[in-house]
């Protein structure tokens, strides 16, 4: 499989077309942004770590009945994935209040939610990814009602599988963001990444943040946190 042309360059990844029209190659970058691109930097080694962590978790999810776009890891920072058209939603799952939810509802970070919270944001950088509800999604036809049901079911399943898996590694899954895509035949699959860029991971014993909040909030030891996640997941 060979990269042909660059299809898209995002803030953290480049996506290439290949000689197979059904496959794309994702190339993870060390670039980091926050606050809709306002804060910029690099996190040394992030590309490789996010590639490996994402693939490890995608494989775990496939085994547990969540279809994903994952095909094959090609190199430390490159992965072959199935070509999808992305559903223009960020699907956010929250177990514990943090970040924008803590701010919006005036909760102390770390407050356990009595029930898992599911949120949707419309993916549009110019609009700053505004939060939308089921009515907006259907009225705007971002996806169909059937797709929305399936996406919600998959998101909750991802939460169950990952929360349990990470708990055993001493990691509390606070919240995370998912994206889904449609294969050529319309099948919904989990796409994008699952990494310290897109999840909040807190050490179960100490509460230490092991994710991109260390970069967003200038907490220091950013690279150490990414390496610690890789070490706990892959034993290295
Ligand atoms: P939030 O508290 O800022 O809304 O973030 C919720 C979760 O979503 C958190 O785990 C970080 C992740 N996230 C992304 O992956 N991309 C984004 O652009 C944002 C805003 C959050
Ligand atoms: N990656 C997003 C951005 O650059 C937001 C974030 O992860 O905080 O805006």
CSV table of N, CA, C and O in Angstrom, one decimal, residues 103-181:
chain,number,residue,atom,x,y,z
A,103,UNK,N,-17.2,23.7,34.1
A,103,UNK,CA,-17.4,25.2,34.0
A,103,UNK,C,-18.9,25.6,33.7
A,103,UNK,O,-19.4,26.4,34.4
A,104,UNK,N,-19.5,24.9,32.8
A,104,UNK,CA,-20.9,25.2,32.4
A,104,UNK,C,-21.9,25.0,33.5
A,104,UNK,O,-22.8,25.9,33.7
A,105,UNK,N,-21.7,24.0,34.3
A,105,UNK,CA,-22.7,23.7,35.3
A,105,UNK,C,-22.2,24.1,36.7
A,105,UNK,O,-22.9,23.8,37.7
A,106,UNK,N,-21.0,24.7,36.8
A,106,UNK,CA,-20.5,25.2,38.1
A,106,UNK,C,-20.2,24.0,39.0
A,106,UNK,O,-20.4,24.1,40.2
A,107,UNK,N,-19.6,23.0,38.5
A,107,UNK,CA,-19.3,21.8,39.3
A,107,UNK,C,-17.8,21.8,39.6
A,107,UNK,O,-17.0,22.2,38.8
A,108,UNK,N,-17.4,21.3,40.7
A,108,UNK,CA,-16.0,21.1,41.0
A,108,UNK,C,-15.5,20.0,40.1
A,108,UNK,O,-16.2,19.0,39.9
A,109,UNK,N,-14.3,20.2,39.5
A,109,UNK,CA,-13.7,19.1,38.7
A,109,UNK,C,-13.5,17.9,39.6
A,109,UNK,O,-13.1,18.0,40.7
A,110,UNK,N,-13.9,16.7,39.1
A,110,UNK,CA,-13.8,15.5,39.9
A,110,UNK,C,-15.1,15.0,40.4
A,110,UNK,O,-15.2,14.0,41.0
A,111,UNK,N,-16.2,15.9,40.3
A,111,UNK,CA,-17.5,15.5,40.7
A,111,UNK,C,-18.0,14.3,39.9
A,111,UNK,O,-18.1,14.4,38.7
A,112,UNK,N,-18.4,13.2,40.6
A,112,UNK,CA,-18.9,12.0,39.8
A,112,UNK,C,-20.3,12.3,39.3
A,112,UNK,O,-21.1,12.7,40.1
A,113,UNK,N,-20.5,12.0,38.1
A,113,UNK,CA,-21.9,12.2,37.5
A,113,UNK,C,-22.7,10.9,37.9
A,113,UNK,O,-22.2,9.8,37.9
A,114,UNK,N,-24.0,11.2,38.3
A,114,UNK,CA,-24.8,10.1,38.7
A,114,UNK,C,-25.2,9.1,37.6
A,114,UNK,O,-25.6,8.0,37.8
A,115,UNK,N,-25.0,9.6,36.4
A,115,UNK,CA,-25.4,8.9,35.2
A,115,UNK,C,-24.4,9.3,34.1
A,115,UNK,O,-24.0,10.5,34.1
A,116,UNK,N,-24.0,8.4,33.2
A,116,UNK,CA,-23.1,8.8,32.1
A,116,UNK,C,-23.7,9.9,31.3
A,116,UNK,O,-24.9,9.8,31.0
A,117,UNK,N,-22.9,10.9,31.0
A,117,UNK,CA,-23.5,12.0,30.2
A,117,UNK,C,-22.9,11.9,28.7
A,117,UNK,O,-21.7,11.7,28.5
A,118,UNK,N,-23.9,12.1,27.8
A,118,UNK,CA,-23.5,12.0,26.4
A,118,UNK,C,-23.8,13.4,25.8
A,118,UNK,O,-24.9,14.0,26.0
A,119,UNK,N,-22.8,14.0,25.1
A,119,UNK,CA,-23.0,15.3,24.5
A,119,UNK,C,-22.6,15.2,23.0
A,119,UNK,O,-21.7,14.4,22.7
A,120,UNK,N,-23.1,16.1,22.2
A,120,UNK,CA,-22.7,16.2,20.8
A,120,UNK,C,-22.4,17.6,20.5
A,120,UNK,O,-23.0,18.5,20.9
A,121,UNK,N,-21.3,17.8,19.7
A,121,UNK,CA,-20.9,19.1,19.2
A,121,UNK,C,-20.9,18.9,17.7
A,121,UNK,O,-20.4,17.9,17.1
A,122,UNK,N,-21.3,20.0,17.0
A,122,UNK,CA,-21.2,20.0,15.5
A,122,UNK,C,-19.8,20.4,15.2
A,122,UNK,O,-19.3,21.5,15.6
A,123,UNK,N,-19.2,19.6,14.3
A,123,UNK,CA,-17.8,19.8,14.0
A,123,UNK,C,-17.7,20.9,13.0
A,123,UNK,O,-18.0,20.8,11.8
A,124,UNK,N,-17.3,22.1,13.5
A,124,UNK,CA,-17.1,23.3,12.6
A,124,UNK,C,-16.2,24.2,13.3
A,124,UNK,O,-16.6,24.9,14.2
A,125,UNK,N,-14.9,24.3,12.9
A,125,UNK,CA,-13.9,25.1,13.5
A,125,UNK,C,-14.3,26.6,13.6
A,125,UNK,O,-14.1,27.3,14.6
A,126,UNK,N,-14.9,27.1,12.4
A,126,UNK,CA,-15.3,28.5,12.4
A,126,UNK,C,-16.3,28.8,13.4
A,126,UNK,O,-16.3,29.9,14.0
A,127,UNK,N,-17.2,27.9,13.7
A,127,UNK,CA,-18.3,28.1,14.7
A,127,UNK,C,-17.8,27.7,16.1
A,127,UNK,O,-18.5,27.9,17.1
A,128,UNK,N,-16.6,27.1,16.2
A,128,UNK,CA,-16.0,26.7,17.5
A,128,UNK,C,-16.7,25.4,18.0
A,128,UNK,O,-16.9,25.3,19.2
A,129,UNK,N,-17.1,24.5,17.1
A,129,UNK,CA,-17.7,23.3,17.5
A,129,UNK,C,-18.9,23.4,18.5
A,129,UNK,O,-18.8,22.9,19.6
A,130,UNK,N,-19.9,24.1,18.1
A,130,UNK,CA,-21.0,24.4,19.1
A,130,UNK,C,-21.7,23.1,19.5
A,130,UNK,O,-21.9,22.1,18.7
A,131,UNK,N,-22.2,23.1,20.8
A,131,UNK,CA,-22.9,21.9,21.3
A,131,UNK,C,-24.3,21.9,20.6
A,131,UNK,O,-24.9,22.9,20.5
A,132,UNK,N,-24.7,20.7,20.2
A,132,UNK,CA,-26.1,20.5,19.6
A,132,UNK,C,-26.8,19.4,20.3
A,132,UNK,O,-26.1,18.5,20.9
A,133,UNK,N,-28.1,19.4,20.3
A,133,UNK,CA,-28.8,18.2,20.8
A,133,UNK,C,-29.4,17.4,19.7
A,133,UNK,O,-29.3,17.7,18.5
A,134,UNK,N,-30.2,16.3,20.1
A,134,UNK,CA,-30.7,15.4,19.1
A,134,UNK,C,-31.6,16.1,18.1
A,134,UNK,O,-31.6,15.8,16.9
A,135,UNK,N,-32.3,17.1,18.5
A,135,UNK,CA,-33.3,17.9,17.6
A,135,UNK,C,-32.5,18.6,16.6
A,135,UNK,O,-32.8,18.6,15.4
A,136,UNK,N,-31.4,19.3,17.0
A,136,UNK,CA,-30.6,20.1,16.0
A,136,UNK,C,-30.0,19.1,15.0
A,136,UNK,O,-29.9,19.4,13.8
A,137,UNK,N,-29.5,17.9,15.5
A,137,UNK,CA,-28.8,17.0,14.7
A,137,UNK,C,-29.8,16.5,13.6
A,137,UNK,O,-29.4,16.4,12.4
A,138,UNK,N,-31.0,16.2,14.0
A,138,UNK,CA,-31.9,15.6,13.0
A,138,UNK,C,-32.5,16.8,12.1
A,138,UNK,O,-32.6,16.6,10.9
A,139,UNK,N,-32.7,17.9,12.7
A,139,UNK,CA,-33.2,19.1,11.9
A,139,UNK,C,-32.2,19.5,10.8
A,139,UNK,O,-32.5,19.9,9.7
A,140,UNK,N,-30.9,19.4,11.2
A,140,UNK,CA,-29.8,19.8,10.3
A,140,UNK,C,-29.3,18.6,9.4
A,140,UNK,O,-28.4,18.8,8.6
A,141,UNK,N,-29.9,17.5,9.7
A,141,UNK,CA,-29.5,16.3,8.9
A,141,UNK,C,-28.0,16.0,9.0
A,141,UNK,O,-27.4,15.6,8.0
A,142,UNK,N,-27.4,16.2,10.2
A,142,UNK,CA,-26.0,15.8,10.3
A,142,UNK,C,-25.9,14.3,10.3
A,142,UNK,O,-24.9,13.7,9.8
A,143,UNK,N,-26.9,13.5,10.7
A,143,UNK,CA,-27.0,12.1,10.5
A,143,UNK,C,-28.5,11.7,10.6
A,143,UNK,O,-29.3,12.6,11.0
A,144,UNK,N,-28.8,10.5,10.3
A,144,UNK,CA,-30.2,10.0,10.4
A,144,UNK,C,-30.5,9.6,11.9
A,144,UNK,O,-29.6,9.4,12.7
A,145,UNK,N,-31.8,9.4,12.2
A,145,UNK,CA,-32.2,9.0,13.5
A,145,UNK,C,-31.6,7.7,13.9
A,145,UNK,O,-31.1,7.4,15.0
A,146,UNK,N,-31.6,6.8,12.9
A,146,UNK,CA,-31.1,5.4,13.1
A,146,UNK,C,-29.6,5.5,13.3
A,146,UNK,O,-29.1,4.8,14.2
A,147,UNK,N,-28.9,6.3,12.6
A,147,UNK,CA,-27.4,6.5,12.8
A,147,UNK,C,-27.1,7.0,14.2
A,147,UNK,O,-26.2,6.6,14.9
A,148,UNK,N,-28.0,8.0,14.6
A,148,UNK,CA,-27.7,8.6,15.9
A,148,UNK,C,-27.9,7.6,17.0
A,148,UNK,O,-27.2,7.6,18.0
A,149,UNK,N,-28.9,6.8,16.9
A,149,UNK,CA,-29.2,5.7,17.9
A,149,UNK,C,-27.9,4.8,18.0
A,149,UNK,O,-27.5,4.5,19.1
A,150,UNK,N,-27.4,4.4,16.8
A,150,UNK,CA,-26.3,3.5,16.8
A,150,UNK,C,-25.1,4.1,17.3
A,150,UNK,O,-24.3,3.5,18.1
A,151,UNK,N,-24.8,5.4,16.9
A,151,UNK,CA,-23.7,6.1,17.4
A,151,UNK,C,-23.7,6.2,18.9
A,151,UNK,O,-22.7,6.0,19.6
A,152,UNK,N,-24.9,6.5,19.5
A,152,UNK,CA,-25.0,6.7,20.9
A,152,UNK,C,-24.8,5.3,21.6
A,152,UNK,O,-24.1,5.3,22.7
A,153,UNK,N,-25.3,4.3,21.1
A,153,UNK,CA,-25.1,2.9,21.6
A,153,UNK,C,-23.6,2.6,21.6
A,153,UNK,O,-23.1,2.1,22.6
A,154,UNK,N,-23.0,2.8,20.5
A,154,UNK,CA,-21.5,2.5,20.4
A,154,UNK,C,-20.7,3.4,21.4
A,154,UNK,O,-19.8,2.9,22.0
A,155,UNK,N,-21.1,4.6,21.5
A,155,UNK,CA,-20.3,5.5,22.4
A,155,UNK,C,-20.4,5.0,23.9
A,155,UNK,O,-19.4,5.0,24.6
A,156,UNK,N,-21.6,4.5,24.3
A,156,UNK,CA,-21.8,4.0,25.6
A,156,UNK,C,-21.0,2.7,25.8
A,156,UNK,O,-20.5,2.4,26.9
A,157,UNK,N,-21.0,1.9,24.8
A,157,UNK,CA,-20.3,0.6,24.8
A,157,UNK,C,-18.7,0.9,24.9
A,157,UNK,O,-18.0,0.3,25.7
A,158,UNK,N,-18.3,1.9,24.1
A,158,UNK,CA,-16.9,2.3,24.2
A,158,UNK,C,-16.5,2.7,25.6
A,158,UNK,O,-15.5,2.2,26.2
A,159,UNK,N,-17.4,3.4,26.3
A,159,UNK,CA,-17.2,3.9,27.6
A,159,UNK,C,-17.1,2.7,28.6
A,159,UNK,O,-16.2,2.6,29.4
A,160,UNK,N,-18.0,1.7,28.4
A,160,UNK,CA,-18.0,0.5,29.3
A,160,UNK,C,-16.7,-0.3,29.2
A,160,UNK,O,-16.0,-0.6,30.1
A,161,UNK,N,-16.3,-0.5,27.9
A,161,UNK,CA,-15.1,-1.3,27.6
A,161,UNK,C,-13.9,-0.6,28.1
A,161,UNK,O,-13.0,-1.2,28.8
A,162,UNK,N,-13.7,0.6,27.7
A,162,UNK,CA,-12.5,1.3,28.1
A,162,UNK,C,-12.4,1.7,29.6
A,162,UNK,O,-11.3,1.5,30.1
A,163,UNK,N,-13.5,2.0,30.2
A,163,UNK,CA,-13.5,2.3,31.6
A,163,UNK,C,-13.0,1.1,32.4
A,163,UNK,O,-12.1,1.2,33.3
A,164,UNK,N,-13.5,-0.1,32.1
A,164,UNK,CA,-13.1,-1.3,32.8
A,164,UNK,C,-11.7,-1.6,32.5
A,164,UNK,O,-10.9,-2.0,33.4
A,165,UNK,N,-11.3,-1.6,31.3
A,165,UNK,CA,-9.9,-1.9,30.9
A,165,UNK,C,-8.9,-1.0,31.5
A,165,UNK,O,-7.9,-1.4,32.1
A,166,UNK,N,-9.2,0.3,31.5
A,166,UNK,CA,-8.2,1.3,32.1
A,166,UNK,C,-8.2,1.2,33.6
A,166,UNK,O,-7.1,1.5,34.2
A,167,UNK,N,-9.3,0.9,34.2
A,167,UNK,CA,-9.4,0.8,35.7
A,167,UNK,C,-8.3,-0.2,36.2
A,167,UNK,O,-7.6,0.1,37.2
A,168,UNK,N,-8.2,-1.3,35.5
A,168,UNK,CA,-7.2,-2.3,35.8
A,168,UNK,C,-5.8,-1.8,35.7
A,168,UNK,O,-4.8,-2.4,36.2
A,169,UNK,N,-5.6,-0.8,34.9
A,169,UNK,CA,-4.2,-0.2,34.7
A,169,UNK,C,-4.0,1.0,35.6
A,169,UNK,O,-3.0,1.7,35.5
A,170,UNK,N,-5.0,1.2,36.5
A,170,UNK,CA,-4.8,2.3,37.5
A,170,UNK,C,-5.1,3.7,36.8
A,170,UNK,O,-4.6,4.7,37.3
A,171,UNK,N,-6.0,3.7,35.8
A,171,UNK,CA,-6.3,4.9,35.1
A,171,UNK,C,-7.9,5.1,35.2
A,171,UNK,O,-8.6,4.2,34.8
A,172,UNK,N,-8.3,6.3,35.6
A,172,UNK,CA,-9.7,6.6,35.6
A,172,UNK,C,-10.0,7.3,34.3
A,172,UNK,O,-9.4,8.3,34.0
A,173,UNK,N,-11.1,6.8,33.6
A,173,UNK,CA,-11.5,7.5,32.4
A,173,UNK,C,-12.5,8.5,32.7
A,173,UNK,O,-13.7,8.2,33.0
A,174,UNK,N,-12.1,9.8,32.7
A,174,UNK,CA,-13.0,10.9,33.1
A,174,UNK,C,-14.0,11.2,32.1
A,174,UNK,O,-15.2,11.3,32.3
A,175,UNK,N,-13.5,11.5,30.9
A,175,UNK,CA,-14.3,11.8,29.7
A,175,UNK,C,-13.5,11.6,28.4
A,175,UNK,O,-12.3,11.4,28.5
A,176,UNK,N,-14.2,11.6,27.3
A,176,UNK,CA,-13.5,11.4,26.0
A,176,UNK,C,-14.4,11.9,24.9
A,176,UNK,O,-15.6,12.0,25.1
A,177,UNK,N,-13.7,12.0,23.7
A,177,UNK,CA,-14.4,12.5,22.5
A,177,UNK,C,-14.2,11.4,21.4
A,177,UNK,O,-13.1,10.9,21.2
A,178,UNK,N,-15.3,11.1,20.8
A,178,UNK,CA,-15.2,10.1,19.6
A,178,UNK,C,-15.8,10.8,18.4
A,178,UNK,O,-16.5,11.7,18.4
A,179,UNK,N,-15.3,10.2,17.2
A,179,UNK,CA,-15.9,10.6,15.9
A,179,UNK,C,-16.3,9.3,15.2
A,179,UNK,O,-15.5,8.3,15.3
A,180,UNK,N,-17.3,9.3,14.5
A,180,UNK,CA,-17.8,8.2,13.7
A,180,UNK,C,-17.8,8.5,12.2
A,180,UNK,O,-17.9,9.7,11.9
A,181,UNK,N,-17.7,7.4,11.4
A,181,UNK,CA,-17.8,7.7,9.9
A,181,UNK,C,-18.7,6.6,9.3
A,181,UNK,O,-19.0,5.6,9.9
